[in-house]
Coordinates of C-alpha atoms and ligand atoms in Angstrom, one line a residue:
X1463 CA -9.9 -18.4 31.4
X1464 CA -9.8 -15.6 28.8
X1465 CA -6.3 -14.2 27.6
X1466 CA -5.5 -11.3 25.9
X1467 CA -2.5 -11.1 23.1
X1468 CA -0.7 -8.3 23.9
X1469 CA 1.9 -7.2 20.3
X1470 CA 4.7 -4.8 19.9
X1471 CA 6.3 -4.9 16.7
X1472 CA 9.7 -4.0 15.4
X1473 CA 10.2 -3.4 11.9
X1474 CA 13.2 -2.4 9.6
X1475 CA 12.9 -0.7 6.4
X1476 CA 15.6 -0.2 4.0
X1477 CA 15.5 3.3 2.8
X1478 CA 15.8 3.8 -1.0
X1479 CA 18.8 6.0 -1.4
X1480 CA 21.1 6.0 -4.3
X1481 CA 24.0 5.3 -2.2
X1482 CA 25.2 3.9 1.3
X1483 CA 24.2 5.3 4.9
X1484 CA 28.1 6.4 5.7
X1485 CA 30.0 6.0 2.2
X1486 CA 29.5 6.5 -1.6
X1487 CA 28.8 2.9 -2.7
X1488 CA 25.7 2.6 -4.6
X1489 CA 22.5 1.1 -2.4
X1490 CA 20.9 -0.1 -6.0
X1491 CA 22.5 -3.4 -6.3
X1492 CA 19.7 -5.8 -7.2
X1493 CA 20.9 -8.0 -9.3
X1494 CA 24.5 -7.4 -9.0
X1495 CA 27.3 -9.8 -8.4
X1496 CA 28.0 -10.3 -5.1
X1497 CA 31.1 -7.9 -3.4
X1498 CA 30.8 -5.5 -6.2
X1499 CA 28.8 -2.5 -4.0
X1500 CA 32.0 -2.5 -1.4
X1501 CA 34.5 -0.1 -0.2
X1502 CA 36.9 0.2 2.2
X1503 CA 34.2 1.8 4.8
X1504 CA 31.2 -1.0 4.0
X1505 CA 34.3 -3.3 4.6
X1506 CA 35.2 -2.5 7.8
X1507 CA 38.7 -1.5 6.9
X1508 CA 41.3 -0.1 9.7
X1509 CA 41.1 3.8 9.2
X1510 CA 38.6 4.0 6.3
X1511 CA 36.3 7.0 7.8
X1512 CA 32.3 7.2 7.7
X1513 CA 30.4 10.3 6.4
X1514 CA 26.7 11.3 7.1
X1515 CA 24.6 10.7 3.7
X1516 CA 22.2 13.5 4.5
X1517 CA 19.4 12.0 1.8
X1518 CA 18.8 9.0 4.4
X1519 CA 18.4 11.3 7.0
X1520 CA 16.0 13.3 5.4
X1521 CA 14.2 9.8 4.8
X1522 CA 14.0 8.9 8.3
X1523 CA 12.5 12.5 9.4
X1524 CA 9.8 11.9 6.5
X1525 CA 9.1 8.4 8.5
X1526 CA 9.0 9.8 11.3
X1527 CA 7.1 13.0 11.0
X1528 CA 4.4 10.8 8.8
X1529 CA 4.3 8.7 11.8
X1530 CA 3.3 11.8 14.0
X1531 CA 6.6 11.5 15.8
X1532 CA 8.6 14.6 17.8
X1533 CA 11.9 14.6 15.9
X1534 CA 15.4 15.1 18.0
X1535 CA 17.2 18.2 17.5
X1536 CA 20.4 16.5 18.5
X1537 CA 20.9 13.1 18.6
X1538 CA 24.6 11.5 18.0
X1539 CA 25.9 7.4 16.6
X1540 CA 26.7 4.9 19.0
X1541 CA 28.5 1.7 18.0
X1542 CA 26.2 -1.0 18.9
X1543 CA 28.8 -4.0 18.9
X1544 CA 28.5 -7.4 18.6
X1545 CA 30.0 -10.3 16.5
X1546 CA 28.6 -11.9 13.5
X1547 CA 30.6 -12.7 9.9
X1548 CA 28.0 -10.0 8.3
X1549 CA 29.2 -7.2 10.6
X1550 CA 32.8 -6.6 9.3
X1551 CA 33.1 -3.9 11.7
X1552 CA 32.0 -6.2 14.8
X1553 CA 30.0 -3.3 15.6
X1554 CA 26.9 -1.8 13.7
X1555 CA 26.9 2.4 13.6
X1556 CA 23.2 3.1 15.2
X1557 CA 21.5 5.6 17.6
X1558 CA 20.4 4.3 21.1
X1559 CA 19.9 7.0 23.2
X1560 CA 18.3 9.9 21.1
X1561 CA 16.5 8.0 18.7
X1562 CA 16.0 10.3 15.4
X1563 CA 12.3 10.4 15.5
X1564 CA 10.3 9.2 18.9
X1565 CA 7.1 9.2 20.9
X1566 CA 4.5 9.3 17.3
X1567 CA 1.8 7.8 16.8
X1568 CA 0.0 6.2 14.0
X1569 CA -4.1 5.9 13.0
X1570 CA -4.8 2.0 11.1
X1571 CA -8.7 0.9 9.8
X1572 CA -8.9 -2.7 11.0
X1573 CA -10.6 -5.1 8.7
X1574 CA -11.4 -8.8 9.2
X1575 CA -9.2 -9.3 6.1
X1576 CA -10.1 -13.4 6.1
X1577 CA -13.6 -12.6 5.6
X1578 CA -13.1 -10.7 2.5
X1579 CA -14.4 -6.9 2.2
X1580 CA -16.0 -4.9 5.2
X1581 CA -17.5 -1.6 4.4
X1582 CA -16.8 -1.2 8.3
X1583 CA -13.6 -0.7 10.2
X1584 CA -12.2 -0.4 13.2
X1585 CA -9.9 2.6 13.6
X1586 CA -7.4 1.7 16.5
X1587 CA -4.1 4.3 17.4
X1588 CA -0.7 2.6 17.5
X1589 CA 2.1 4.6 19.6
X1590 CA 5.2 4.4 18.1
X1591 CA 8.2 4.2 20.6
X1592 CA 10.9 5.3 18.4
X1593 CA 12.2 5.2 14.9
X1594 CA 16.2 5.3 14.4
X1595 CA 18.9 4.8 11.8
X1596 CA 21.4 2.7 11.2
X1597 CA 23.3 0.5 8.8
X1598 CA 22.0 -2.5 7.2
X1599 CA 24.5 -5.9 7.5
X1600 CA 25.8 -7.6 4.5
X1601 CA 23.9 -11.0 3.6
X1602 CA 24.7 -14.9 4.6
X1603 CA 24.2 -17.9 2.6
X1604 CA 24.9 -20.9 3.9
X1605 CA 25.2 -24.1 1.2
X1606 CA 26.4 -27.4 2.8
X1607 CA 29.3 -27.1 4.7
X1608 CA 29.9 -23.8 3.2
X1609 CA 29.0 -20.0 4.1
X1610 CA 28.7 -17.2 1.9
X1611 CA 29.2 -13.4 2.6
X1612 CA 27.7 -10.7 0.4
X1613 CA 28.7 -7.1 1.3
X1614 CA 26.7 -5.2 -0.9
X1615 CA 23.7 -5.0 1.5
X1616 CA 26.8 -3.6 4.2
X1617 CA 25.9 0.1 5.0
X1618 CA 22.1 0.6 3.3
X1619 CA 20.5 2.6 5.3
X1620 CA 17.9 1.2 7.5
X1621 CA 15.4 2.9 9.7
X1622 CA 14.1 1.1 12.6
X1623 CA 10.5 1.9 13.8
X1624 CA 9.3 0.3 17.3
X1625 CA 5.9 0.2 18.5
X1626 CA 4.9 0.3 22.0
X1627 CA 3.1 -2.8 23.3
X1628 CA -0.7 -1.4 21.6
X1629 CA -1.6 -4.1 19.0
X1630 CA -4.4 -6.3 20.6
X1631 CA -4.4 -9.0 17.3
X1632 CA -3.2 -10.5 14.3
X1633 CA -5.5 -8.5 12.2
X1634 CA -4.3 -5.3 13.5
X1635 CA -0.3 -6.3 13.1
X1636 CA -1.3 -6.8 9.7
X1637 CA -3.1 -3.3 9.4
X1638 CA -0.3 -1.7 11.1
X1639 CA 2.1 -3.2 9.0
X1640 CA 0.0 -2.3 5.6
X1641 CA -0.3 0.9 6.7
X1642 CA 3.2 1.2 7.7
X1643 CA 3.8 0.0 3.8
X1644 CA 1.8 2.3 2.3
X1645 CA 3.2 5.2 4.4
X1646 CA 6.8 4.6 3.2
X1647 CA 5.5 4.2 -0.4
X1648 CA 3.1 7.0 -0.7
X1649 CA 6.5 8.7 0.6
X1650 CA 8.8 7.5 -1.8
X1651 CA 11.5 6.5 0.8
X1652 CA 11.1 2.7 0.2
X1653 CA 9.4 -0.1 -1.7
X1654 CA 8.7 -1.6 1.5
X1655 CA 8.3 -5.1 0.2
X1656 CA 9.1 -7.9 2.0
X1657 CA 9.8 -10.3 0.3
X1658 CA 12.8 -9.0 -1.5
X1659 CA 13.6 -7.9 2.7
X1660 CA 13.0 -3.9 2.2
X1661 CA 10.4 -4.5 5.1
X1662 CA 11.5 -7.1 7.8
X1663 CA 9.6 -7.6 11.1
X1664 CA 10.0 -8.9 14.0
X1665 CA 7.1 -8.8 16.3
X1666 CA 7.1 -9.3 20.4
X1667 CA 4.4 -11.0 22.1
X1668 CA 2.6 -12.0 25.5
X1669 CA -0.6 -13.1 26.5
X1670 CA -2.4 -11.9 29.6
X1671 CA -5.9 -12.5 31.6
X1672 CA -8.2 -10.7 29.9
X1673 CA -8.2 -7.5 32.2
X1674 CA -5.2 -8.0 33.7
X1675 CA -2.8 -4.9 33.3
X1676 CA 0.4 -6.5 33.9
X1677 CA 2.2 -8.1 30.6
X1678 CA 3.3 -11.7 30.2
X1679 CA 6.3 -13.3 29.4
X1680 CA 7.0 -12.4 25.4
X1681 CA 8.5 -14.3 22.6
X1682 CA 9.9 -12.8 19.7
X1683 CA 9.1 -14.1 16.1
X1684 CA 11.7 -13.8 13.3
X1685 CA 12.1 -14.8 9.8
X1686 CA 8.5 -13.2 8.7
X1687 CA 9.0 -12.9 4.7
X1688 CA 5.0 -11.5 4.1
X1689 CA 2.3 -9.7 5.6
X1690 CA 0.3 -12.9 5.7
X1691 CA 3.1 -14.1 7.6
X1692 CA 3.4 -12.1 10.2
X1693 CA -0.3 -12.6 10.5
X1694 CA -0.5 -16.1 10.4
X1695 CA 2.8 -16.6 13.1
X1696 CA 1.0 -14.5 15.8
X1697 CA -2.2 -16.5 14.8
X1698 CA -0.5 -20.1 15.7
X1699 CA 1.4 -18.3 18.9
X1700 CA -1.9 -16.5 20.3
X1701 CA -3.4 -20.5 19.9
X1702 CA -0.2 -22.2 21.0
X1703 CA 0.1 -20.0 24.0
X1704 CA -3.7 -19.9 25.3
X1705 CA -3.4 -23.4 25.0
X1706 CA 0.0 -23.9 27.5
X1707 CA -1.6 -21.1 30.0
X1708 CA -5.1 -23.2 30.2
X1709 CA -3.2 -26.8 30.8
X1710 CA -1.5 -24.3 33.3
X1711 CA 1.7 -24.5 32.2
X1712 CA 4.3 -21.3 32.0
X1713 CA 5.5 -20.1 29.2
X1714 CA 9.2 -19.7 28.0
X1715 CA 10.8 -15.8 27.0
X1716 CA 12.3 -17.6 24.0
X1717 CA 13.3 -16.2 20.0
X1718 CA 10.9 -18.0 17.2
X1719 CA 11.4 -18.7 13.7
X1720 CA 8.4 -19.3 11.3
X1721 CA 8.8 -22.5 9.8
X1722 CA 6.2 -21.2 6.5
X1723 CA 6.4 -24.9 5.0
X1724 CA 4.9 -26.5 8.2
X1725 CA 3.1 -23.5 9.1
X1726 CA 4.1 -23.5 12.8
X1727 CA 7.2 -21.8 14.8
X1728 CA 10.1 -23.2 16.0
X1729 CA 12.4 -22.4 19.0
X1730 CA 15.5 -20.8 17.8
X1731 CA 17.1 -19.1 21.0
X1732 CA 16.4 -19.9 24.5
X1733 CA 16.2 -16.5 26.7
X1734 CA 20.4 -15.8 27.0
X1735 CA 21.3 -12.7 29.3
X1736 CA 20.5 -9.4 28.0
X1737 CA 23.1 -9.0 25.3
X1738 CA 25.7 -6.5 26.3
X1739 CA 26.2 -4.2 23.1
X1740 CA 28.5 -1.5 25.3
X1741 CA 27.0 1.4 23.4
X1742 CA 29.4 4.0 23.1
X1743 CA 29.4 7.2 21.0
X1744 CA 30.7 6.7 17.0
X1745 CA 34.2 9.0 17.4
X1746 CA 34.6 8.8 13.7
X1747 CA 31.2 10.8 13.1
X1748 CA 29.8 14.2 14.5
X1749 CA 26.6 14.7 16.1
X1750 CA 23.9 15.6 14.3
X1751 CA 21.9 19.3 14.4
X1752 CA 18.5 19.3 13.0
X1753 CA 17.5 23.2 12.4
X1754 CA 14.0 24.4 12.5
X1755 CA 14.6 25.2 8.8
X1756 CA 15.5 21.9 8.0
X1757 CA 12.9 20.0 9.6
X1758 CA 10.2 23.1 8.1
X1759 CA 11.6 21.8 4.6
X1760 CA 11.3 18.4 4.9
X1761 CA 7.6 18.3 6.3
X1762 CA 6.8 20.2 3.3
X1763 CA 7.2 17.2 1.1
X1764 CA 5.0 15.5 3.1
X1765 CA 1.9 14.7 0.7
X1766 CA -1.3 13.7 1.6
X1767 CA -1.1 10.2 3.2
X1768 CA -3.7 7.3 2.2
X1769 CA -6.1 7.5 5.2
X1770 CA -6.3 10.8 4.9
X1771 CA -7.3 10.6 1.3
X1772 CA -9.9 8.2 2.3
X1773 CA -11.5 10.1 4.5
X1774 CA -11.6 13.3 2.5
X1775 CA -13.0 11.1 -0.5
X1776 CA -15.8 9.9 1.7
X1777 CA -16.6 13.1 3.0
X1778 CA -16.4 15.3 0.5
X1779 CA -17.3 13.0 -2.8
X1780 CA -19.8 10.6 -0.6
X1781 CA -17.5 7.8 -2.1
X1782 CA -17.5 4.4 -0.3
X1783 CA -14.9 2.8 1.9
X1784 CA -14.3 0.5 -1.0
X1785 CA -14.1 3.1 -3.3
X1786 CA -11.4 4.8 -1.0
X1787 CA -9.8 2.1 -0.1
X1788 CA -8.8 0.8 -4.1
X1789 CA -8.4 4.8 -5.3
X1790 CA -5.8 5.5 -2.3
X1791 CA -3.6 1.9 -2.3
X1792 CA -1.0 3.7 -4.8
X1793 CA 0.0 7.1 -4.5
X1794 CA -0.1 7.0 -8.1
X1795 CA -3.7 6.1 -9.1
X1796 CA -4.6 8.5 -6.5
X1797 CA -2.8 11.6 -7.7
X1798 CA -4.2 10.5 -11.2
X1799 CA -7.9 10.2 -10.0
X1800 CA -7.6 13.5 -8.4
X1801 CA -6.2 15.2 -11.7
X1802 CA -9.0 14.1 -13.6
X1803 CA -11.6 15.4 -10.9
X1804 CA -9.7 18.9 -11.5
X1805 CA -10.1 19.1 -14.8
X1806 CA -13.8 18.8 -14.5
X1807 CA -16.0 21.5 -16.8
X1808 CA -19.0 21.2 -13.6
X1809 CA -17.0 21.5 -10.2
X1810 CA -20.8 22.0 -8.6
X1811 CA -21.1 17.6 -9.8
X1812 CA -18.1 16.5 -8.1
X1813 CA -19.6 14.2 -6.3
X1814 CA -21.2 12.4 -9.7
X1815 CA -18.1 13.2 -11.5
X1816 CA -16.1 11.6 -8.8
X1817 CA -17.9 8.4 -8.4
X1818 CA -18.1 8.1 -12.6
X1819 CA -14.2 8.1 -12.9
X1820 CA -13.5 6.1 -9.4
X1821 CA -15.8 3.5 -11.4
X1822 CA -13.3 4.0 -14.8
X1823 CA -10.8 3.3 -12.5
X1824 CA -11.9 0.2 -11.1
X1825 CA -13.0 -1.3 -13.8
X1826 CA -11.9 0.0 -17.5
X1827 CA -8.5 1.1 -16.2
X1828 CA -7.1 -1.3 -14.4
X1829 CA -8.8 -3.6 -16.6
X1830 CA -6.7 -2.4 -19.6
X1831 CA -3.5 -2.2 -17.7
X1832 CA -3.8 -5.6 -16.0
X1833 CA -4.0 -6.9 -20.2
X1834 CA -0.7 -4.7 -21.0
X1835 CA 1.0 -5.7 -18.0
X1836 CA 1.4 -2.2 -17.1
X1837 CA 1.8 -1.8 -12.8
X1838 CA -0.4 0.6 -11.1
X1839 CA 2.1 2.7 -10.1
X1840 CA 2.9 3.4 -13.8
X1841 CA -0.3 4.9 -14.2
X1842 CA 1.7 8.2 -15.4
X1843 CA 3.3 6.5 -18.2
X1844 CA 0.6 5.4 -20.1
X1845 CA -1.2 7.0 -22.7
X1846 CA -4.6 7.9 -21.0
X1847 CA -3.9 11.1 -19.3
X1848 CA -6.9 12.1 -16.4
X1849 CA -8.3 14.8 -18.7
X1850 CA -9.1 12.8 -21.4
X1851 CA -10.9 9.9 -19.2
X1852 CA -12.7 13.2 -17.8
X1853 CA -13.6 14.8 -21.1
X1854 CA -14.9 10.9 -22.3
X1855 CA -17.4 11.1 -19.3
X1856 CA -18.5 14.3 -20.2
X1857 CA -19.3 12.9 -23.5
X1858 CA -21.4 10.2 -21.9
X1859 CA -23.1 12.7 -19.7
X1860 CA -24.0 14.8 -22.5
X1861 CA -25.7 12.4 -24.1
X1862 CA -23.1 12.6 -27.3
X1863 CA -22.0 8.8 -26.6
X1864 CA -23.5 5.8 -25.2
X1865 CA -21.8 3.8 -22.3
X1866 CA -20.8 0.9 -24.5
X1867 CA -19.1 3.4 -27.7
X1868 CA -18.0 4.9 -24.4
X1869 CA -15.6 1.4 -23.7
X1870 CA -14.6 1.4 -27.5
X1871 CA -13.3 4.8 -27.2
X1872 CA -11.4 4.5 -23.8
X1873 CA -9.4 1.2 -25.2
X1874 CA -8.9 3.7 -28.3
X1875 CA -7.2 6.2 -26.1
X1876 CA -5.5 3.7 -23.8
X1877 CA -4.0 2.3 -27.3
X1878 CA -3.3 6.0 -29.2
X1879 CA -3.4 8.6 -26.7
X1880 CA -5.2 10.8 -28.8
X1881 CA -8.3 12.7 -27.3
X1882 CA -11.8 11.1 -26.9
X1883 CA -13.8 14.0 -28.7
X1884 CA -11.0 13.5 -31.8
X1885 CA -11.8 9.6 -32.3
X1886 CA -15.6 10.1 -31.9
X1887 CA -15.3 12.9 -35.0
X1888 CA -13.3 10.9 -37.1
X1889 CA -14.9 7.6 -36.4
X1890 CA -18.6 8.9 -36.6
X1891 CA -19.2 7.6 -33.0
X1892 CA -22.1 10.5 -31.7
X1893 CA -24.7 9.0 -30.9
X1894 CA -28.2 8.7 -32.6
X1895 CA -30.3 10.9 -31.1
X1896 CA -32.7 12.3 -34.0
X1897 CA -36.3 11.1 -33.1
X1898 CA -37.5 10.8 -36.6
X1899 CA -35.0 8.7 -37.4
X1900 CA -35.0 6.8 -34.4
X1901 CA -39.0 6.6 -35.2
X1902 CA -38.2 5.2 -38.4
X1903 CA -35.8 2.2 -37.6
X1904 CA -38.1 1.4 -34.3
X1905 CA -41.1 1.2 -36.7
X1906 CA -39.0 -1.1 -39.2
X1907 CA -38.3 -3.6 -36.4
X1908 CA -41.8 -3.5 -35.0
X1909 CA -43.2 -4.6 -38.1
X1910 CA -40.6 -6.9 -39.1
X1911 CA -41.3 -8.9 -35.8
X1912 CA -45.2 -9.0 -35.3
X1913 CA -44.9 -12.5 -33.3
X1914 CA -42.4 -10.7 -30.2
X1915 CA -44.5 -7.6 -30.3
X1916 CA -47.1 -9.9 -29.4
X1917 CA -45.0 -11.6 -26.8
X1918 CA -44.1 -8.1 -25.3
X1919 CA -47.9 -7.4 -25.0
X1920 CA -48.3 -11.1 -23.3
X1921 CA -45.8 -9.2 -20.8
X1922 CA -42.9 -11.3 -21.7
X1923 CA -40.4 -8.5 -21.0
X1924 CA -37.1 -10.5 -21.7
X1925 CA -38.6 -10.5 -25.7
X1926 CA -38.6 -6.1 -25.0
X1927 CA -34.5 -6.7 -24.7
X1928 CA -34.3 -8.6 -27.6
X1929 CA -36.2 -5.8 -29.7
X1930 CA -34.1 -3.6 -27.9
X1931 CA -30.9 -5.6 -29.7
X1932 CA -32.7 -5.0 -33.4
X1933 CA -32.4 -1.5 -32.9
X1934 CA -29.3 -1.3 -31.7
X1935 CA -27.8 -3.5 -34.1
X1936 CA -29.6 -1.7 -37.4
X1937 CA -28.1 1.8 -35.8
X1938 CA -24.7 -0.4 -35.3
X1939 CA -24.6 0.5 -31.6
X1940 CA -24.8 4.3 -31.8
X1941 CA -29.0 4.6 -31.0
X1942 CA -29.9 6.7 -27.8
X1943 CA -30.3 3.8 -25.7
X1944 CA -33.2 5.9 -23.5
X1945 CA -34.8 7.3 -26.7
X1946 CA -35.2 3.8 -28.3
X1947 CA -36.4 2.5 -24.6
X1948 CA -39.1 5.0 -25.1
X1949 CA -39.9 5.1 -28.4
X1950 CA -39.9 1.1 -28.5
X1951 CA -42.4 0.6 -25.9
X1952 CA -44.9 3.8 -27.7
X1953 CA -44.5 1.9 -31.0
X1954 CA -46.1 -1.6 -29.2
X1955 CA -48.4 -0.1 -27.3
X1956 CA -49.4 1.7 -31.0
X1957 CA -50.0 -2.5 -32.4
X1958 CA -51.7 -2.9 -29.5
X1959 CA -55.0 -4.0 -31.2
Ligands
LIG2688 P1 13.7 -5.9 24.3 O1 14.5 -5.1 25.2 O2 13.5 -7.3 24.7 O3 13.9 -5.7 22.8 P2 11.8 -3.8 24.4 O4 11.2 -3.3 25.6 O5 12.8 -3.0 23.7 O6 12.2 -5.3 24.5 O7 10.5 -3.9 23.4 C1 10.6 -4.4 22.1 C2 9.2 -4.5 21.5 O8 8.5 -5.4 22.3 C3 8.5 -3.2 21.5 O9 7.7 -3.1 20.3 C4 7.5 -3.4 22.7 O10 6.3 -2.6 22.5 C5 7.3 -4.8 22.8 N1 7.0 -5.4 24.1 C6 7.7 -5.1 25.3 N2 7.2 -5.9 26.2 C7 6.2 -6.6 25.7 C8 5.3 -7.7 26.2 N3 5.4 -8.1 27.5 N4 4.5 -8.2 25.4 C9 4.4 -7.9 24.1 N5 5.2 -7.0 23.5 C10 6.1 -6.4 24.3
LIG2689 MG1 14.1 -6.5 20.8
LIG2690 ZN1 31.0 1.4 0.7

């Protein structure tokens, strides 16, 4: 028999604000020592009394409106409560019944990541069930017969988006997921990463006939530190499952950890009754309004999300999916490539213009900034600004430079900052293209190598590059590569005897 994975994923994200969800402490503690971010209200002290931080809010709309979601008007905190030493409360401030942000949607390409780049992509829609905020718990360490509480994670705020039961495999939790990255990053609400646990996910899962419309009984996988991860658990459960349901055996509604060292999950709860959190409205805090005005404000800081910027860059530039895919994967280097494409002198070449600098990217760019260490998201901060790459392609275009000069002058730039056109004055970089004297040096060469001219003639074209290379190297580079091309094959066809 066939089955079919059926996925619904849960996922928390940390938002990024400068201080706690319901007090003042500062949320940027990495690196800190340990119960230094704390007050009396991350503590769980008798009588210490929550406030709203309104940033974190705004946060979760951004989420959720980026995620296509409807967002509550009103919605109010419940305590969720339950016991645990990393909950000093015993109860977590959270929203249950309005969720901030529900019923959304979200748009993911699907690639066969494992088999390296695909120019094609499956574009699946993900409903998302609900996003809501709450407060993050404080962190556990546990060292022999000893446990260790860290507070300063108590209070962060933490949004949590749920999907409905849509994702049909591993590749496409990962998509979601990178997606789901990329949204909070182009947003600037989060870093998203997981490994340093600004992302955690937990996904739910069941296998089914294929064609059958009824779920099956799900397992849910925790502990998922990566992307790959989360890929590569629902990979061993999709096998480990089909392979209980063939046997014909039944499988167990248990909670899994991945095990990364042995590559394989591991039991960590059998199914207990439903917990009993006895929601009940937070006393301490008001219910929140959301005006139109509000909401109005905050969608306009919405930018342009990746997939978006993909498509347009295909459609309007005729750029490839690669192409789109690299230019969009940081905000940054995507703001940046489209500054340089507005400072072009010949909007009617976009298209050219826009696949000549996508190619500076790729290559030259990132190139030098992998060699200074310099992250892609800093792409700002360094001395290049767009106009200048555009004005160097201009100069290439024009003929006044040759590709290779071209290089010299962008690492120039990269190191200086000062403009392309400047460095090409002062340095004497404009190319040679005066035909006399291009005549003259191609002549010189000619004669000075009678036994390749005759190769060339023989049609031995690798001995034409080699010629080529005289020419260039007597003009120290800066000949008209086309001209000399040209002028080269006249002048042997001329000894032609
Ligand atoms: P629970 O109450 O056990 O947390 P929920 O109904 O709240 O379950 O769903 C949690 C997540 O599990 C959601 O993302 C949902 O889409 C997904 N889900 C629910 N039922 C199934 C199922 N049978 N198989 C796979 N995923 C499921
Ligand atoms: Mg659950
Ligand atoms: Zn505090």
């Amino acid at each position: 028999m066939e089955y079919e994975v059926v996925i619904g994923l849960e996922t928390h994200i940390e938002l990024d604000t400068a201080s706690k969800m319901f007090c003042r402490c500062s949320a940027q503690f990495f690196g800190a020592e340990p119960n230094t971010h704390v007050c009396p209200v991350c503590l769980g002290m008798p009588g210490a009394l929550p406030v709203i931080n309104k940033r974190a809010v705004e946060y979760a709309m951004m989420v959720g409106l980026a995620l296509n979601c409807k967002i509550a008007r009103y919605t109010f905190w419940e305590r969720k409560s339950y016991w645990y030493p990393d909950l000093p409360k015993g109860y977590q401030i959270s929203q249950y019944q309005y969720p901030l942000c529900y019923d959304g949607w979200i748009e993911v390409d699907v690639r066969d990541v494992t088999s390296g780049w695909q120019e094609h992509a499956e574009r699946r829609r993900i409903r998302i069930r609900r996003a809501h905020l709450e407060e993050d718990t404080g962190k556990l360490t546990h060292a022999g017969n000893y446990s260790f509480v860290d507070y300063n994670r108590s209070g962060v705020p933490l949004l949590e988006i749920v999907t409905e039961p849509d994702i049909r495999s591993a590749d496409e939790a990962y998509a979601y997921l990178s997606a789901l990255q990329q949204i909070v990053r182009y947003l600037g609400v989060s870093s998203g990463d997981m490994e340093k646990g600004a992302m955690r996910c937990e996904p739910n899962l069941s296998l089914r006939p294929k064609g059958s419309d009824t779920f099956g009984v799900k397992v849910e996988i925790k502990n998922l530190n990566s992307l790959r991860a989360v890929r590569d658990a629902i990979a061993y459960e999709i096998e480990r499952q089909t392979r209980i349901l063939r046997a014909g055996g039944q499988i167990q509604q248990v909670t899994l950890g991945w095990d990364e060292a042995r590559r394989m999950t591991v039991v960590q709860r059998e199914k207990e009754s439903a917990h009993d959190y006895r929601y009940f409205p937070e006393p301490d805090l008001p219910p929140l309004h959301i005006s139109e005005e509000w909401l109005e404000a905050v969608r306009a800081r919405i930018p342009e999300l990746a997939l978006a910027r993909q498509d347009r860059y295909r459609r309007e530039y005729g750029l490839s999916a690669y192409d789109a895919v690299q230019l969009t994967a940081e905000r940054a280097i995507a703001d940046w490539f489209e500054e340089a494409l507005r400072t072009s002198s010949a909007p009617h070449s976009l298209p050219a213009r826009a696949k000549a600098v996508a190619n500076w990217i790729q290559t030259e760019l990132f190139r030098l900034m992998r060699v200074h260490n310099v992250p892609l998201d800093n792409v700002w901060h360094i001395k290049v600004k767009p106009a200048q790459l555009m004005q160097l392609i201009e100069l290439v275009e024009q003929g006044t430079i040759n590709l290779n000069t071209a290089k010299q002058v962008f690492e120039e730039v990269f190191q200086t900052g000062e403009d392309p056109r400047a460095i090409v004055e002062a340095k004497g970089l404009a190319q040679i293209s005066d035909v006399p004297t291009l005549r003259r040096v191609v002549e010189e060469v000619v004669s000075a190598h009678p036994q390749q001219v005759q190769q060339v003639l023989n049609g031995q074209e690798k001995v034409f590059g080699f010629l080529m290379g005289q020419v260039m190297k007597a003009t120290r580079g800066k000949a008209n590569a086309q001209l000399v091309n040209q002028l080269l094959r006249e002048a042997i066809e001329a000894s032609r005897t």
